[in-house]
């Protein structure tokens, strides 16, 4: 388990604890991860760990990170599609 994943789980535990302590619904509490100054790889890792809300101070910085994340995700999707195609082709040759 990564440090980001561990930290996210710890914060979620704290949210649960304080929600119960102050009679709040957990679903009404939103965690905003501050991604400013963090590299895109760490943002993707946090997203993979379940974090969905991120905050940036500057719109331009956010825009650049979003473009980079989309580029990386497109590359990953292309690799997955290639692996699926190879796997399908291997199965056809067996039959």
XYZ file of N, CA and C in Angstrom:
285
model
N 0.848 -1.174 0.000
C 0.000 0.000 0.000
C 0.897 1.242 0.000
N 0.538 2.212 -0.844
C 1.357 3.416 -0.952
C 1.113 4.362 0.221
N 2.045 5.281 0.404
C 1.908 6.278 1.459
C 0.666 7.134 1.218
N 0.414 7.497 -0.030
C -0.767 8.304 -0.340
C -2.027 7.532 0.016
N -2.065 6.275 -0.341
C -3.230 5.448 -0.024
C -3.403 5.316 1.495
N -2.316 5.102 2.203
C -2.363 5.009 3.666
C -2.855 6.319 4.286
N -2.319 7.437 3.809
C -2.729 8.742 4.331
C -4.200 9.007 4.060
N -4.650 8.653 2.877
C -6.053 8.848 2.532
C -6.959 8.020 3.443
N -6.575 6.778 3.695
C -7.352 5.936 4.606
C -7.362 6.508 6.021
N -6.220 7.032 6.476
C -6.155 7.648 7.800
C -7.071 8.864 7.902
N -7.084 9.692 6.862
C -7.948 10.876 6.863
C -9.417 10.448 6.820
N -9.733 9.422 6.043
C -11.114 8.937 5.989
C -11.559 8.396 7.355
N -10.645 7.747 8.055
C -10.950 7.283 9.419
C -11.230 8.462 10.348
N -10.426 9.516 10.219
C -10.645 10.714 11.041
C -11.984 11.373 10.711
N -12.308 11.415 9.436
C -13.598 11.990 9.031
C -14.733 11.200 9.665
N -14.640 9.882 9.622
C -15.666 9.032 10.234
C -15.762 9.288 11.740
N -14.607 9.355 12.381
C -14.563 9.582 13.834
C -15.229 10.907 14.207
N -14.837 11.983 13.509
C -15.381 13.296 13.848
C -16.828 13.457 13.393
N -17.206 12.804 12.324
C -18.608 12.840 11.909
C -19.482 12.230 12.990
N -19.048 11.104 13.525
C -19.799 10.471 14.610
C -19.793 11.334 15.869
N -18.637 11.885 16.190
C -18.494 12.700 17.399
C -19.394 13.939 17.362
N -19.527 14.546 16.175
C -20.299 15.776 16.052
C -21.654 15.556 15.368
N -22.087 14.291 15.330
C -23.409 13.928 14.815
C -23.650 14.457 13.398
N -22.660 14.224 12.538
C -22.760 14.616 11.137
C -22.771 13.354 10.290
N -23.310 13.465 9.095
C -23.293 12.345 8.151
C -21.972 12.393 7.384
N -21.315 11.253 7.285
C -20.037 11.180 6.567
C -20.207 11.642 5.125
N -21.328 11.284 4.508
C -21.537 11.652 3.102
C -21.653 13.160 2.892
N -21.927 13.897 3.960
C -22.021 15.350 3.856
C -20.664 16.045 3.980
N -19.628 15.291 4.327
C -18.280 15.847 4.487
C -17.483 15.536 3.233
N -16.932 16.561 2.630
C -16.162 16.407 1.390
C -14.690 16.701 1.643
N -13.837 15.795 1.214
C -12.393 15.969 1.363
C -11.828 16.571 0.082
N -11.190 17.703 0.205
C -10.563 18.367 -0.919
C -9.048 18.224 -0.768
N -8.439 17.468 -1.663
C -6.989 17.268 -1.622
C -6.307 18.446 -2.318
N -5.354 19.032 -1.653
C -4.622 20.153 -2.234
C -3.503 19.579 -3.100
N -3.664 19.770 -4.409
C -2.699 19.177 -5.337
C -1.665 20.189 -5.816
N -1.768 21.393 -5.335
C -0.816 22.445 -5.713
C 0.585 22.009 -5.302
N 1.524 22.218 -6.152
C 2.947 21.869 -6.010
C 3.207 20.368 -6.092
N 2.176 19.553 -6.286
C 2.359 18.094 -6.362
C 2.487 17.666 -7.821
N 3.365 16.712 -8.096
C 3.496 16.226 -9.476
C 2.264 15.419 -9.893
N 2.036 15.375 -11.179
C 0.877 14.685 -11.742
C 0.827 13.222 -11.306
N 1.983 12.587 -11.192
C 2.024 11.169 -10.807
C 1.374 10.962 -9.433
N 1.599 11.895 -8.521
C 1.020 11.803 -7.176
C -0.494 12.039 -7.216
N -0.936 12.926 -8.089
C -2.366 13.184 -8.240
C -3.059 11.941 -8.785
N -2.455 11.305 -9.773
C -3.014 10.069 -10.335
C -3.051 8.983 -9.268
N -2.005 8.907 -8.467
C -1.953 7.914 -7.381
C -3.077 8.162 -6.365
N -3.301 9.421 -6.031
C -4.390 9.752 -5.092
C -5.744 9.421 -5.710
N -5.889 9.687 -6.994
C -7.145 9.360 -7.673
C -7.368 7.850 -7.659
N -6.315 7.102 -7.927
C -6.414 5.636 -7.916
C -6.763 5.112 -6.525
N -6.380 5.859 -5.495
C -6.676 5.461 -4.112
C -8.086 5.875 -3.689
N -8.794 6.602 -4.571
C -10.178 6.949 -4.275
C -10.485 8.427 -4.101
N -9.464 9.273 -4.101
C -9.705 10.712 -3.955
C -10.273 11.269 -5.257
N -11.340 12.062 -5.157
C -11.983 12.586 -6.365
C -12.007 14.108 -6.449
N -11.717 14.802 -5.379
C -11.745 16.268 -5.389
C -10.336 16.796 -5.118
N -9.903 17.693 -6.014
C -8.562 18.261 -5.895
C -8.658 19.778 -6.009
N -7.769 20.469 -5.313
C -7.767 21.927 -5.353
C -6.422 22.476 -5.803
N -6.493 23.448 -6.679
C -5.307 24.163 -7.165
C -5.516 25.650 -6.904
N -4.450 26.380 -6.661
C -4.566 27.820 -6.421
C -4.701 28.604 -7.718
N -4.086 28.107 -8.778
C -4.045 28.857 -10.027
C -4.686 28.046 -11.150
N -5.591 28.695 -11.873
C -6.314 28.023 -12.960
C -5.355 27.502 -14.029
N -4.336 28.264 -14.347
C -3.390 27.856 -15.400
C -2.648 26.583 -14.987
N -2.226 26.515 -13.734
C -1.541 25.316 -13.243
C -2.472 24.109 -13.291
N -3.725 24.310 -12.902
C -4.711 23.229 -12.949
C -4.925 22.768 -14.389
N -5.024 23.706 -15.290
C -5.236 23.380 -16.700
C -4.084 22.545 -17.250
N -2.857 22.919 -16.920
C -1.691 22.171 -17.396
C -1.677 20.748 -16.821
N -2.011 20.623 -15.541
C -2.024 19.299 -14.920
C -3.123 18.425 -15.516
N -4.279 19.004 -15.772
C -5.384 18.239 -16.368
C -4.974 17.728 -17.740
N -4.339 18.584 -18.543
C -3.870 18.160 -19.868
C -2.857 17.025 -19.753
N -1.928 17.148 -18.812
C -0.910 16.102 -18.625
C -1.547 14.790 -18.161
N -2.515 14.885 -17.253
C -3.199 13.685 -16.767
C -3.954 13.014 -17.909
N -4.653 13.796 -18.722
C -5.380 13.225 -19.865
C -4.410 12.534 -20.827
N -3.262 13.155 -21.062
C -2.258 12.571 -21.956
C -1.771 11.230 -21.408
N -1.446 11.191 -20.121
C -0.964 9.947 -19.495
C -2.048 8.876 -19.547
N -3.288 9.246 -19.234
C -4.379 8.270 -19.248
C -4.632 7.736 -20.655
N -4.503 8.592 -21.666
C -4.651 8.128 -23.049
C -3.569 7.117 -23.409
N -2.339 7.384 -22.976
C -1.256 6.433 -23.231
C -1.540 5.093 -22.564
N -2.011 5.144 -21.317
C -2.330 3.909 -20.595
C -3.473 3.155 -21.273
N -4.485 3.883 -21.706
C -5.611 3.232 -22.392
C -5.134 2.565 -23.688
N -4.266 3.231 -24.424
C -3.733 2.640 -25.658
C -2.973 1.353 -25.362
N -2.185 1.357 -24.293
C -1.441 0.153 -23.918
C -2.398 -0.974 -23.540
N -3.448 -0.634 -22.808
C -4.436 -1.644 -22.407
C -5.121 -2.222 -23.634
N -5.510 -1.364 -24.566
C -6.171 -1.847 -25.785
C -5.257 -2.758 -26.595
N -3.982 -2.404 -26.675
C -3.016 -3.243 -27.393
C -2.901 -4.607 -26.716
N -2.811 -4.615 -25.377
C -2.711 -5.885 -24.656
C -3.974 -6.728 -24.840
N -5.139 -6.088 -24.826
C -6.387 -6.816 -25.056
C -6.418 -7.410 -26.458
N -5.989 -6.634 -27.434
C -5.969 -7.113 -28.813
C -5.022 -8.302 -28.958
N -3.838 -8.198 -28.371
C -2.867 -9.301 -28.426
C -3.458 -10.538 -27.761
N -4.111 -10.356 -26.627
C -4.723 -11.470 -25.913
C -5.818 -12.121 -26.764
N -6.643 -11.315 -27.420
C -7.691 -11.856 -28.292
C -7.095 -12.618 -29.471
N -6.042 -12.072 -30.035
C -5.381 -12.743 -31.166
C -4.768 -14.068 -30.735
N -4.190 -14.106 -29.540
C -3.620 -15.354 -29.014
C -4.704 -16.401 -28.827
N -5.863 -15.991 -28.365
C -6.962 -16.924 -28.147
C -7.483 -17.476 -29.475
N -7.508 -16.646 -30.511
C -7.975 -17.097 -31.821
C -7.041 -18.164 -32.376
N -5.749 -18.007 -32.149
C -4.798 -18.976 -32.698
C -4.867 -20.316 -31.981
N -5.383 -20.326 -30.751
C -5.509 -21.571 -29.992
C -6.693 -22.372 -30.494
N -7.748 -21.695 -30.914
C -8.979 -22.358 -31.347
C -8.867 -22.945 -32.684
